[in-house]
């Protein structure tokens, strides 16, 4: 009876909902599903953070509307964390904006700068809100293929001049979901040069910077000269502190970009629950040693899964960072039917690469979010159907 707006009609289906439905159906049939689909940590939030929330929730001062721009104590803690981790100086007043999860900020940001028909440069495959946020703001995503031959980095030289002129924003995400690729310094330097020359905003999505292995330390794009002129970086407590459900992240970087996002958000939400903001401060300032054990856990799982799959003749890339394994499927198969086959024959949920965009065809993604015994069980099941 009611007609959806053209923008909403143009949105691609949200991949994880489709997968969730298929998984729920399978579970309802009583099947023992091993879910390597959704990238949600299986470990609990560290206790000292939960304790901090419990205490803060009891204080009536925290029950009222929060400040739109976030509590100063949180912005200071974020600034200190960036300084400690990346040696980047940020002004807590003008260069940091807390978010209700980084997804919220990423999806809202294009509203601040796009006019109808404007282009954003979007890596493909990618985290879906880059496309969704662009479309909801009336823009058009121009796809930058992330392919193995180019180490899953976009080839900026290949972007036609006519597209560069209309493009207002370029999205990058390293360590990358879903390919697990990482950026090198040359790419970041070239990206800032490219964006500066073409007067383009760079959105850097750094959600996975703390989930890295073998002493690899992913860098912030804001560490690079000239970055503050063009970059807004999005970060999150979700994956670093197992806090996906809490909804807390932030944007930081260029002052004008931060102010514009704050203006959009002041018309949409009223900030995070103050008790969650205070728990966020505790997370950022508290003991960080548990991070080492979290990475060690994912690393163990990674080694078992990747070597297991490859010994069965599969072609899985060993990630240096993120908890995703990007797996090439046989050339005759397509990603959707391959994932459906795994669910039907082995009760394993994997995410078809094509759900992240057309250049994800030919791949599936598995997340390292189940215990090692379940990964071993998944390998046994795959062996049986191979
Ligand atoms: C690349 C990427 N960016 C951002 C997010 C969103 O994180 P948040 O929980 O902060 O919204 C995710 C979540 O899966 C992600 O994969």
PDB file of N, CA and C in Angstrom, residues 314-365:
ATOM      1  N   UNK A 314      41.998 -26.546  -0.327  1.00  0.00           N
ATOM      2  CA  UNK A 314      41.345 -25.248  -0.483  1.00  0.00           C
ATOM      3  C   UNK A 314      42.407 -24.164  -0.601  1.00  0.00           C
ATOM      4  N   UNK A 315      41.933 -22.946  -0.886  1.00  0.00           N
ATOM      5  CA  UNK A 315      42.879 -21.858  -1.045  1.00  0.00           C
ATOM      6  C   UNK A 315      42.479 -20.709  -0.117  1.00  0.00           C
ATOM      7  N   UNK A 316      42.950 -20.822   1.154  1.00  0.00           N
ATOM      8  CA  UNK A 316      42.584 -19.826   2.173  1.00  0.00           C
ATOM      9  C   UNK A 316      43.767 -18.913   2.444  1.00  0.00           C
ATOM     10  N   UNK A 317      43.492 -17.625   2.527  1.00  0.00           N
ATOM     11  CA  UNK A 317      44.552 -16.644   2.801  1.00  0.00           C
ATOM     12  C   UNK A 317      44.724 -16.527   4.314  1.00  0.00           C
ATOM     13  N   UNK A 318      46.003 -16.600   4.769  1.00  0.00           N
ATOM     14  CA  UNK A 318      46.259 -16.498   6.210  1.00  0.00           C
ATOM     15  C   UNK A 318      46.277 -15.018   6.594  1.00  0.00           C
ATOM     16  N   UNK A 319      45.321 -14.582   7.417  1.00  0.00           N
ATOM     17  CA  UNK A 319      45.257 -13.145   7.712  1.00  0.00           C
ATOM     18  C   UNK A 319      46.361 -12.677   8.668  1.00  0.00           C
ATOM     19  N   UNK A 320      46.914 -11.488   8.385  1.00  0.00           N
ATOM     20  CA  UNK A 320      47.871 -10.842   9.306  1.00  0.00           C
ATOM     21  C   UNK A 320      47.108 -10.086  10.386  1.00  0.00           C
ATOM     22  N   UNK A 321      45.851  -9.792  10.080  1.00  0.00           N
ATOM     23  CA  UNK A 321      45.000  -9.033  11.013  1.00  0.00           C
ATOM     24  C   UNK A 321      43.542  -9.364  10.690  1.00  0.00           C
ATOM     25  N   UNK A 322      42.634  -8.944  11.559  1.00  0.00           N
ATOM     26  CA  UNK A 322      41.186  -9.249  11.527  1.00  0.00           C
ATOM     27  C   UNK A 322      40.921 -10.704  11.916  1.00  0.00           C
ATOM     28  N   UNK A 323      39.642 -10.994  12.202  1.00  0.00           N
ATOM     29  CA  UNK A 323      39.326 -12.404  12.471  1.00  0.00           C
ATOM     30  C   UNK A 323      38.581 -13.037  11.302  1.00  0.00           C
ATOM     31  N   UNK A 324      38.962 -12.632  10.085  1.00  0.00           N
ATOM     32  CA  UNK A 324      38.325 -13.175   8.896  1.00  0.00           C
ATOM     33  C   UNK A 324      39.321 -13.967   8.050  1.00  0.00           C
ATOM     34  N   UNK A 325      38.835 -15.049   7.484  1.00  0.00           N
ATOM     35  CA  UNK A 325      39.643 -15.803   6.524  1.00  0.00           C
ATOM     36  C   UNK A 325      38.915 -15.737   5.185  1.00  0.00           C
ATOM     37  N   UNK A 326      39.630 -15.248   4.177  1.00  0.00           N
ATOM     38  CA  UNK A 326      39.069 -15.031   2.836  1.00  0.00           C
ATOM     39  C   UNK A 326      39.513 -16.208   1.975  1.00  0.00           C
ATOM     40  N   UNK A 327      38.549 -16.923   1.477  1.00  0.00           N
ATOM     41  CA  UNK A 327      38.848 -18.233   0.877  1.00  0.00           C
ATOM     42  C   UNK A 327      38.397 -18.281  -0.570  1.00  0.00           C
ATOM     43  N   UNK A 328      39.325 -18.635  -1.444  1.00  0.00           N
ATOM     44  CA  UNK A 328      38.972 -18.758  -2.862  1.00  0.00           C
ATOM     45  C   UNK A 328      38.250 -20.085  -3.053  1.00  0.00           C
ATOM     46  N   UNK A 329      37.145 -20.038  -3.788  1.00  0.00           N
ATOM     47  CA  UNK A 329      36.401 -21.286  -4.017  1.00  0.00           C
ATOM     48  C   UNK A 329      36.745 -21.815  -5.420  1.00  0.00           C
ATOM     49  N   UNK A 330      36.419 -23.070  -5.701  1.00  0.00           N
ATOM     50  CA  UNK A 330      36.777 -23.620  -7.016  1.00  0.00           C
ATOM     51  C   UNK A 330      36.196 -22.771  -8.155  1.00  0.00           C
ATOM     52  N   UNK A 331      36.927 -22.639  -9.267  1.00  0.00           N
ATOM     53  CA  UNK A 331      36.533 -21.722 -10.344  1.00  0.00           C
ATOM     54  C   UNK A 331      35.150 -22.021 -10.918  1.00  0.00           C
ATOM     55  N   UNK A 332      34.722 -23.278 -10.882  1.00  0.00           N
ATOM     56  CA  UNK A 332      33.419 -23.598 -11.492  1.00  0.00           C
ATOM     57  C   UNK A 332      32.241 -23.238 -10.580  1.00  0.00           C
ATOM     58  N   UNK A 333      32.547 -22.939  -9.284  1.00  0.00           N
ATOM     59  CA  UNK A 333      31.448 -22.676  -8.335  1.00  0.00           C
ATOM     60  C   UNK A 333      31.168 -21.178  -8.239  1.00  0.00           C
ATOM     61  N   UNK A 334      29.933 -20.823  -7.819  1.00  0.00           N
ATOM     62  CA  UNK A 334      29.689 -19.429  -7.460  1.00  0.00           C
ATOM     63  C   UNK A 334      29.484 -19.356  -5.953  1.00  0.00           C
ATOM     64  N   UNK A 335      29.761 -18.169  -5.406  1.00  0.00           N
ATOM     65  CA  UNK A 335      29.869 -18.030  -3.945  1.00  0.00           C
ATOM     66  C   UNK A 335      28.558 -18.386  -3.233  1.00  0.00           C
ATOM     67  N   UNK A 336      27.434 -17.943  -3.796  1.00  0.00           N
ATOM     68  CA  UNK A 336      26.156 -18.202  -3.129  1.00  0.00           C
ATOM     69  C   UNK A 336      25.851 -19.686  -3.053  1.00  0.00           C
ATOM     70  N   UNK A 337      26.016 -20.374  -4.203  1.00  0.00           N
ATOM     71  CA  UNK A 337      25.681 -21.803  -4.159  1.00  0.00           C
ATOM     72  C   UNK A 337      26.718 -22.595  -3.374  1.00  0.00           C
ATOM     73  N   UNK A 338      27.964 -22.096  -3.359  1.00  0.00           N
ATOM     74  CA  UNK A 338      28.984 -22.784  -2.561  1.00  0.00           C
ATOM     75  C   UNK A 338      28.639 -22.688  -1.069  1.00  0.00           C
ATOM     76  N   UNK A 339      28.235 -21.460  -0.640  1.00  0.00           N
ATOM     77  CA  UNK A 339      27.858 -21.279   0.779  1.00  0.00           C
ATOM     78  C   UNK A 339      26.603 -22.106   1.098  1.00  0.00           C
ATOM     79  N   UNK A 340      25.660 -22.138   0.166  1.00  0.00           N
ATOM     80  CA  UNK A 340      24.434 -22.918   0.388  1.00  0.00           C
ATOM     81  C   UNK A 340      24.771 -24.405   0.498  1.00  0.00           C
ATOM     82  N   UNK A 341      25.708 -24.852  -0.328  1.00  0.00           N
ATOM     83  CA  UNK A 341      26.157 -26.248  -0.307  1.00  0.00           C
ATOM     84  C   UNK A 341      26.782 -26.586   1.057  1.00  0.00           C
ATOM     85  N   UNK A 342      27.626 -25.673   1.568  1.00  0.00           N
ATOM     86  CA  UNK A 342      28.261 -25.905   2.885  1.00  0.00           C
ATOM     87  C   UNK A 342      27.217 -26.013   3.992  1.00  0.00           C
ATOM     88  N   UNK A 343      26.192 -25.161   3.908  1.00  0.00           N
ATOM     89  CA  UNK A 343      25.146 -25.183   4.942  1.00  0.00           C
ATOM     90  C   UNK A 343      24.323 -26.471   4.843  1.00  0.00           C
ATOM     91  N   UNK A 344      23.989 -26.831   3.607  1.00  0.00           N
ATOM     92  CA  UNK A 344      23.122 -28.000   3.420  1.00  0.00           C
ATOM     93  C   UNK A 344      23.848 -29.310   3.754  1.00  0.00           C
ATOM     94  N   UNK A 345      25.078 -29.435   3.248  1.00  0.00           N
ATOM     95  CA  UNK A 345      25.776 -30.731   3.360  1.00  0.00           C
ATOM     96  C   UNK A 345      26.613 -30.867   4.623  1.00  0.00           C
ATOM     97  N   UNK A 346      27.099 -29.724   5.161  1.00  0.00           N
ATOM     98  CA  UNK A 346      28.013 -29.830   6.308  1.00  0.00           C
ATOM     99  C   UNK A 346      27.534 -29.035   7.518  1.00  0.00           C
ATOM    100  N   UNK A 347      26.373 -28.399   7.414  1.00  0.00           N
ATOM    101  CA  UNK A 347      25.856 -27.571   8.509  1.00  0.00           C
ATOM    102  C   UNK A 347      26.854 -26.506   8.957  1.00  0.00           C
ATOM    103  N   UNK A 348      27.537 -25.934   7.965  1.00  0.00           N
ATOM    104  CA  UNK A 348      28.502 -24.870   8.268  1.00  0.00           C
ATOM    105  C   UNK A 348      28.012 -23.582   7.612  1.00  0.00           C
ATOM    106  N   UNK A 349      27.997 -22.504   8.422  1.00  0.00           N
ATOM    107  CA  UNK A 349      27.641 -21.199   7.850  1.00  0.00           C
ATOM    108  C   UNK A 349      28.924 -20.459   7.492  1.00  0.00           C
ATOM    109  N   UNK A 350      29.045 -20.072   6.216  1.00  0.00           N
ATOM    110  CA  UNK A 350      30.126 -19.191   5.775  1.00  0.00           C
ATOM    111  C   UNK A 350      29.449 -18.076   4.988  1.00  0.00           C
ATOM    112  N   UNK A 351      30.097 -16.937   4.870  1.00  0.00           N
ATOM    113  CA  UNK A 351      29.470 -15.819   4.180  1.00  0.00           C
ATOM    114  C   UNK A 351      29.924 -15.789   2.718  1.00  0.00           C
ATOM    115  N   UNK A 352      28.967 -15.819   1.779  1.00  0.00           N
ATOM    116  CA  UNK A 352      29.380 -15.747   0.381  1.00  0.00           C
ATOM    117  C   UNK A 352      29.996 -14.383   0.070  1.00  0.00           C
ATOM    118  N   UNK A 353      31.171 -14.379  -0.563  1.00  0.00           N
ATOM    119  CA  UNK A 353      31.888 -13.129  -0.830  1.00  0.00           C
ATOM    120  C   UNK A 353      31.067 -12.130  -1.616  1.00  0.00           C
ATOM    121  N   UNK A 354      30.201 -12.644  -2.477  1.00  0.00           N
ATOM    122  CA  UNK A 354      29.432 -11.766  -3.347  1.00  0.00           C
ATOM    123  C   UNK A 354      28.454 -10.897  -2.533  1.00  0.00           C
ATOM    124  N   UNK A 355      28.166 -11.294  -1.309  1.00  0.00           N
ATOM    125  CA  UNK A 355      27.331 -10.480  -0.427  1.00  0.00           C
ATOM    126  C   UNK A 355      28.004  -9.164  -0.053  1.00  0.00           C
ATOM    127  N   UNK A 356      29.313  -9.100  -0.201  1.00  0.00           N
ATOM    128  CA  UNK A 356      30.038  -7.858   0.079  1.00  0.00           C
ATOM    129  C   UNK A 356      30.263  -7.044  -1.192  1.00  0.00           C
ATOM    130  N   UNK A 357      29.748  -7.544  -2.318  1.00  0.00           N
ATOM    131  CA  UNK A 357      29.928  -6.839  -3.585  1.00  0.00           C
ATOM    132  C   UNK A 357      30.339  -7.792  -4.684  1.00  0.00           C
ATOM    133  N   UNK A 358      30.184  -7.328  -5.925  1.00  0.00           N
ATOM    134  CA  UNK A 358      30.367  -8.224  -7.060  1.00  0.00           C
ATOM    135  C   UNK A 358      31.793  -8.775  -7.184  1.00  0.00           C
ATOM    136  N   UNK A 359      32.786  -7.985  -6.708  1.00  0.00           N
ATOM    137  CA  UNK A 359      34.164  -8.480  -6.813  1.00  0.00           C
ATOM    138  C   UNK A 359      34.507  -9.474  -5.696  1.00  0.00           C
ATOM    139  N   UNK A 360      33.516  -9.744  -4.849  1.00  0.00           N
ATOM    140  CA  UNK A 360      33.694 -10.797  -3.858  1.00  0.00           C
ATOM    141  C   UNK A 360      33.272 -12.155  -4.412  1.00  0.00           C
ATOM    142  N   UNK A 361      32.746 -12.141  -5.640  1.00  0.00           N
ATOM    143  CA  UNK A 361      32.396 -13.417  -6.280  1.00  0.00           C
ATOM    144  C   UNK A 361      33.653 -14.283  -6.387  1.00  0.00           C
ATOM    145  N   UNK A 362      33.461 -15.587  -6.185  1.00  0.00           N
ATOM    146  CA  UNK A 362      34.630 -16.481  -6.243  1.00  0.00           C
ATOM    147  C   UNK A 362      35.260 -16.706  -4.876  1.00  0.00           C
ATOM    148  N   UNK A 363      34.696 -16.072  -3.838  1.00  0.00           N
ATOM    149  CA  UNK A 363      35.258 -16.222  -2.485  1.00  0.00           C
ATOM    150  C   UNK A 363      34.140 -16.482  -1.469  1.00  0.00           C
ATOM    151  N   UNK A 364      34.508 -17.084  -0.362  1.00  0.00           N
ATOM    152  CA  UNK A 364      33.657 -17.066   0.832  1.00  0.00           C
ATOM    153  C   UNK A 364      34.494 -16.537   2.000  1.00  0.00           C
ATOM    154  N   UNK A 365      33.814 -16.039   3.017  1.00  0.00           N
ATOM    155  CA  UNK A 365      34.510 -15.538   4.212  1.00  0.00           C
ATOM    156  C   UNK A 365      34.119 -16.379   5.414  1.00  0.00           C
TER     157      UNK A 365
END
